[in-house]
mmCIF file of C-alpha atoms in Angstrom:
data_model
loop_
_atom_site.group_PDB
_atom_site.id
_atom_site.type_symbol
_atom_site.label_atom_id
_atom_site.label_comp_id
_atom_site.label_asym_id
_atom_site.label_seq_id
_atom_site.Cartn_x
_atom_site.Cartn_y
_atom_site.Cartn_z
ATOM 1 C CA MET C 1 28.740 -6.974 -12.953
ATOM 2 C CA ALA C 2 28.763 -10.027 -15.244
ATOM 3 C CA ARG C 3 28.346 -9.175 -18.889
ATOM 4 C CA MET C 4 26.047 -10.915 -21.345
ATOM 5 C CA LYS C 5 27.341 -13.701 -23.559
ATOM 6 C CA VAL C 6 27.137 -12.193 -27.059
ATOM 7 C CA ASN C 7 29.382 -11.960 -30.068
ATOM 8 C CA PRO C 8 31.354 -8.674 -30.019
ATOM 9 C CA THR C 9 30.073 -7.401 -33.358
ATOM 10 C CA ARG C 10 28.725 -4.046 -34.493
ATOM 11 C CA MET C 11 25.305 -5.599 -35.098
ATOM 12 C CA GLU C 12 25.146 -6.862 -31.522
ATOM 13 C CA LEU C 13 26.352 -3.460 -30.325
ATOM 14 C CA ARG C 14 23.520 -1.737 -32.179
ATOM 15 C CA LYS C 15 20.968 -4.186 -30.771
ATOM 16 C CA LEU C 16 22.260 -3.690 -27.229
ATOM 17 C CA LYS C 17 22.130 0.093 -27.526
ATOM 18 C CA GLU C 18 18.474 -0.120 -28.605
ATOM 19 C CA ARG C 19 17.799 -2.540 -25.757
ATOM 20 C CA LEU C 20 19.492 -0.186 -23.289
ATOM 21 C CA LYS C 21 17.368 2.706 -24.540
ATOM 22 C CA THR C 22 14.184 0.622 -24.095
ATOM 23 C CA ALA C 23 15.227 -0.597 -20.626
ATOM 24 C CA THR C 24 16.068 2.952 -19.499
ATOM 25 C CA ARG C 25 12.715 4.260 -20.727
ATOM 26 C CA GLY C 26 10.898 1.330 -19.092
ATOM 27 C CA HIS C 27 12.736 1.957 -15.823
ATOM 28 C CA LYS C 28 11.629 5.600 -15.806
ATOM 29 C CA LEU C 29 8.005 4.659 -16.539
ATOM 30 C CA LEU C 30 7.974 2.009 -13.807
ATOM 31 C CA LYS C 31 9.612 4.425 -11.356
ATOM 32 C CA ASP C 32 6.987 7.093 -12.107
ATOM 33 C CA LYS C 33 4.230 4.482 -11.742
ATOM 34 C CA SER C 34 5.705 3.340 -8.426
ATOM 35 C CA ASP C 35 5.806 6.910 -7.092
ATOM 36 C CA GLU C 36 2.176 7.537 -8.088
ATOM 37 C CA MET C 37 1.046 4.195 -6.620
ATOM 38 C CA ILE C 38 2.735 5.056 -3.317
ATOM 39 C CA ARG C 39 0.966 8.441 -3.337
ATOM 40 C CA GLN C 40 -2.408 6.746 -3.954
ATOM 41 C CA PHE C 41 -1.585 4.137 -1.306
ATOM 42 C CA MET C 42 -0.902 6.825 1.318
ATOM 43 C CA ILE C 43 -4.261 8.476 0.527
ATOM 44 C CA TYR C 44 -6.058 5.163 1.114
ATOM 45 C CA VAL C 45 -4.051 4.483 4.280
ATOM 46 C CA LYS C 46 -5.068 7.838 5.749
ATOM 47 C CA ARG C 47 -8.728 7.180 4.862
ATOM 48 C CA ASN C 48 -8.445 3.706 6.356
ATOM 49 C CA LYS C 49 -6.973 5.031 9.625
ATOM 50 C CA LYS C 50 -9.631 7.732 9.991
ATOM 51 C CA LEU C 51 -12.502 5.355 9.184
ATOM 52 C CA ARG C 52 -11.196 2.616 11.472
ATOM 53 C CA GLU C 53 -10.996 5.043 14.390
ATOM 54 C CA GLU C 54 -14.588 6.147 13.741
ATOM 55 C CA VAL C 55 -15.824 2.552 13.469
ATOM 56 C CA GLU C 56 -14.033 1.447 16.637
ATOM 57 C CA GLN C 57 -15.406 4.411 18.581
ATOM 58 C CA GLU C 58 -19.008 3.920 17.407
ATOM 59 C CA LEU C 59 -18.761 0.158 17.839
ATOM 60 C CA GLY C 60 -17.638 0.697 21.430
ATOM 61 C CA VAL C 61 -20.706 2.867 22.055
ATOM 62 C CA ALA C 62 -23.014 0.254 20.491
ATOM 63 C CA LEU C 63 -21.510 -2.553 22.566
ATOM 64 C CA ARG C 64 -21.764 -0.478 25.744
ATOM 65 C CA ASP C 65 -25.458 0.176 25.117
ATOM 66 C CA PHE C 66 -26.011 -3.498 24.362
ATOM 67 C CA MET C 67 -24.327 -4.493 27.635
ATOM 68 C CA LEU C 68 -26.550 -2.050 29.521
ATOM 69 C CA ALA C 69 -29.606 -3.552 27.839
ATOM 70 C CA GLN C 70 -28.451 -7.046 28.834
ATOM 71 C CA ALA C 71 -28.070 -5.874 32.441
ATOM 72 C CA VAL C 72 -31.790 -5.141 32.776
ATOM 73 C CA THR C 73 -33.261 -7.597 30.253
ATOM 74 C CA SER C 74 -32.832 -11.338 30.082
ATOM 75 C CA SER C 75 -30.672 -12.747 27.281
ATOM 76 C CA SER C 76 -33.544 -14.901 26.021
ATOM 77 C CA ASP C 77 -35.817 -11.849 25.644
ATOM 78 C CA ILE C 78 -33.115 -9.942 23.746
ATOM 79 C CA GLU C 79 -32.418 -12.908 21.476
ATOM 80 C CA GLU C 80 -36.124 -13.236 20.741
ATOM 81 C CA ALA C 81 -36.449 -9.510 20.052
ATOM 82 C CA ILE C 82 -33.597 -9.370 17.537
ATOM 83 C CA ALA C 83 -33.979 -12.864 16.064
ATOM 84 C CA MET C 84 -35.723 -11.480 12.973
ATOM 85 C CA PRO C 85 -33.943 -8.432 11.497
ATOM 86 C CA GLY C 86 -36.180 -5.493 10.726
ATOM 87 C CA THR C 87 -34.236 -4.248 7.715
ATOM 88 C CA THR C 88 -32.712 -5.862 4.671
ATOM 89 C CA VAL C 89 -29.786 -4.688 2.609
ATOM 90 C CA GLU C 90 -28.649 -5.446 -0.918
ATOM 91 C CA LEU C 91 -24.972 -5.423 -1.884
ATOM 92 C CA THR C 92 -23.575 -4.823 -5.353
ATOM 93 C CA THR C 93 -19.920 -5.582 -5.928
ATOM 94 C CA SER C 94 -17.735 -4.382 -8.778
ATOM 95 C CA THR C 95 -14.146 -3.310 -9.369
ATOM 96 C CA THR C 96 -12.427 0.039 -9.806
ATOM 97 C CA ASN C 97 -9.148 0.560 -11.632
ATOM 98 C CA VAL C 98 -6.486 2.255 -9.509
ATOM 99 C CA MET C 99 -3.118 2.470 -11.291
ATOM 100 C CA SER C 100 -3.853 -0.695 -13.323
ATOM 101 C CA VAL C 101 -4.970 -2.572 -10.187
ATOM 102 C CA ASN C 102 -8.601 -3.737 -10.107
ATOM 103 C CA VAL C 103 -9.654 -3.001 -6.523
ATOM 104 C CA PRO C 104 -13.061 -3.917 -5.070
ATOM 105 C CA SER C 105 -15.997 -1.526 -4.995
ATOM 106 C CA ILE C 106 -19.017 -2.272 -2.771
ATOM 107 C CA ASN C 107 -22.368 -0.504 -3.062
ATOM 108 C CA ILE C 108 -25.066 -0.983 -0.417
ATOM 109 C CA LYS C 109 -28.777 -0.413 -0.819
ATOM 110 C CA THR C 110 -31.089 -0.510 2.208
ATOM 111 C CA SER C 111 -34.768 -1.271 1.850
ATOM 112 C CA GLU C 112 -36.847 1.790 2.739
ATOM 113 C CA ASN C 113 -40.033 -0.114 3.635
ATOM 114 C CA ASN C 114 -38.581 -2.161 6.496
ATOM 115 C CA GLU C 115 -38.789 -1.317 10.181
ATOM 116 C CA LEU C 116 -35.493 -0.702 12.000
ATOM 117 C CA TYR C 117 -36.740 -2.084 15.321
ATOM 118 C CA PRO C 118 -38.357 -5.545 14.962
ATOM 119 C CA TYR C 119 -39.949 -5.436 18.426
ATOM 120 C CA SER C 120 -42.293 -3.442 20.614
ATOM 121 C CA PHE C 121 -40.752 -0.441 22.368
ATOM 122 C CA ALA C 122 -42.689 -1.341 25.510
ATOM 123 C CA THR C 123 -40.801 -4.636 25.906
ATOM 124 C CA MET C 124 -37.223 -3.411 25.360
ATOM 125 C CA THR C 125 -35.012 -0.711 26.861
ATOM 126 C CA SER C 126 -33.865 2.451 25.136
ATOM 127 C CA GLU C 127 -30.264 1.212 25.358
ATOM 128 C CA LEU C 128 -31.093 -1.649 22.980
ATOM 129 C CA ASP C 129 -32.781 0.833 20.640
ATOM 130 C CA SER C 130 -29.649 2.972 20.668
ATOM 131 C CA SER C 131 -27.387 -0.037 20.118
ATOM 132 C CA ILE C 132 -29.380 -1.260 17.115
ATOM 133 C CA ALA C 133 -29.551 2.233 15.596
ATOM 134 C CA THR C 134 -25.778 2.658 15.944
ATOM 135 C CA MET C 135 -25.044 -0.761 14.462
ATOM 136 C CA ASN C 136 -27.391 -0.029 11.567
ATOM 137 C CA LYS C 137 -25.460 3.140 10.746
ATOM 138 C CA LEU C 138 -22.169 1.291 11.177
ATOM 139 C CA LEU C 139 -22.979 -1.230 8.460
ATOM 140 C CA VAL C 140 -22.130 1.169 5.649
ATOM 141 C CA LYS C 141 -18.876 2.219 7.345
ATOM 142 C CA LEU C 142 -17.888 -1.399 8.020
ATOM 143 C CA LEU C 143 -18.326 -2.275 4.355
ATOM 144 C CA GLU C 144 -16.407 0.826 3.297
ATOM 145 C CA LEU C 145 -13.643 -0.086 5.743
ATOM 146 C CA ALA C 146 -13.453 -3.614 4.311
ATOM 147 C CA GLU C 147 -13.266 -2.162 0.801
ATOM 148 C CA ILE C 148 -10.495 0.296 1.692
ATOM 149 C CA GLU C 149 -8.448 -2.262 3.642
ATOM 150 C CA LYS C 150 -8.599 -4.719 0.732
ATOM 151 C CA THR C 151 -7.585 -1.904 -1.622
ATOM 152 C CA CYS C 152 -4.622 -1.064 0.614
ATOM 153 C CA ASN C 153 -3.519 -4.715 0.657
ATOM 154 C CA MET C 154 -3.778 -5.044 -3.131
ATOM 155 C CA LEU C 155 -1.926 -1.768 -3.734
ATOM 156 C CA ALA C 156 0.801 -2.791 -1.277
ATOM 157 C CA ASP C 157 1.281 -6.097 -3.145
ATOM 158 C CA GLU C 158 1.448 -4.310 -6.500
ATOM 159 C CA ILE C 159 3.885 -1.709 -5.144
ATOM 160 C CA GLU C 160 6.165 -4.521 -3.962
ATOM 161 C CA LYS C 161 5.996 -6.269 -7.365
ATOM 162 C CA ASN C 162 6.686 -2.986 -9.153
ATOM 163 C CA ARG C 163 9.599 -2.255 -6.806
ATOM 164 C CA ARG C 164 11.170 -5.617 -7.676
ATOM 165 C CA ARG C 165 10.822 -4.830 -11.404
ATOM 166 C CA VAL C 166 12.413 -1.393 -10.929
ATOM 167 C CA ASN C 167 15.294 -2.885 -8.926
ATOM 168 C CA ALA C 168 15.815 -5.650 -11.499
ATOM 169 C CA LEU C 169 16.148 -3.040 -14.244
ATOM 170 C CA GLU C 170 18.219 -0.589 -12.204
ATOM 171 C CA TYR C 171 20.653 -2.987 -10.547
ATOM 172 C CA VAL C 172 20.776 -5.997 -12.901
ATOM 173 C CA MET C 173 19.613 -5.524 -16.485
ATOM 174 C CA ILE C 174 20.773 -1.963 -17.226
ATOM 175 C CA PRO C 175 24.248 -2.384 -15.639
ATOM 176 C CA GLN C 176 24.617 -5.738 -17.424
ATOM 177 C CA ILE C 177 23.791 -4.207 -20.813
ATOM 178 C CA GLU C 178 26.109 -1.242 -20.151
ATOM 179 C CA GLU C 179 28.929 -3.602 -19.181
ATOM 180 C CA THR C 180 28.372 -5.667 -22.339
ATOM 181 C CA ILE C 181 28.348 -2.535 -24.520
ATOM 182 C CA LYS C 182 31.607 -1.451 -22.911
ATOM 183 C CA TYR C 183 33.110 -4.890 -23.551
ATOM 184 C CA ILE C 184 32.032 -4.906 -27.223
ATOM 185 C CA ASN C 185 33.404 -1.386 -27.758
ATOM 186 C CA MET C 186 36.687 -2.462 -26.215
ATOM 187 C CA LYS C 187 36.826 -5.576 -28.439
ATOM 188 C CA LEU C 188 35.973 -3.597 -31.568
ATOM 189 C CA ASP C 189 38.657 -1.013 -30.770
ATOM 190 C CA GLU C 190 41.122 -3.826 -30.140
ATOM 191 C CA ASN C 191 40.239 -5.480 -33.467
ATOM 192 C CA GLU C 192 40.554 -2.140 -35.224
ATOM 193 C CA ARG C 193 44.007 -1.540 -33.723
ATOM 194 C CA SER C 194 45.070 -5.066 -34.711
ATOM 195 C CA ALA C 195 43.845 -4.503 -38.266
ATOM 196 C CA THR C 196 45.702 -1.187 -38.444
ATOM 197 C CA ILE C 197 48.927 -2.799 -37.205
ATOM 198 C CA ARG C 198 48.606 -5.626 -39.740
ATOM 199 C CA LEU C 199 47.977 -3.107 -42.509
ATOM 200 C CA MET C 200 51.047 -1.118 -41.485
ATOM 201 C CA LYS C 201 53.160 -4.288 -41.501
ATOM 202 C CA VAL C 202 51.901 -5.245 -44.963
ATOM 203 C CA LYS C 203 52.682 -1.755 -46.284
ATOM 204 C CA SER C 204 56.122 -1.972 -44.700
ATOM 205 C CA MET C 205 56.808 -5.342 -46.297
ATOM 206 C CA ILE C 206 55.622 -4.083 -49.694
ATOM 207 C CA ALA C 207 57.815 -1.008 -49.342
ATOM 208 C CA GLU C 208 60.852 -3.182 -48.521
ATOM 209 C CA LYS C 209 60.286 -5.367 -51.579
ATOM 210 C CA THR C 210 60.016 -2.404 -53.914
ATOM 211 C CA GLN C 211 63.328 -0.965 -52.795
#
């Protein structure tokens, strides 16, 4: 591991020891954050999997009913019947903080005064009624699924960024500081030994002159 380019002095040694202490503490905090983010991520992934399976199953039922309705009713009649939606919805978007990541939050409000079926029951089949009712219920789940999937993507990106920071501290910065501290200690010991040897030589020379 390449050491840092610093002067091997006691002041630099003290600074590096403080920096090592800060880097070690930061590494632990980031590691704990990473572990908690992964735990939160797995919770969202499980919710996403369960919700997606439900949506796909109910969507399959709605599409099957719609195909049955198309089999006995002309496409033009169906298009005319559903051209004007019977209900309206209002979306409110905001953000929620999950481990310092602002993830989307979607709230849906359906108008209570609107009619679900914008056509006469006498002109359409029950299969179309069932398909529209299923799709109407699916709207909330589809929005929730979109919200959870976006949250999963954002958490995955943040986990990756945090992992790179942890690795940079663990495998680059901390070893580099430790190597530099070791080098400075070695240099200081070497200088101290040299000073001791010089002092001993001076004392020896003085002793020889006094004899």
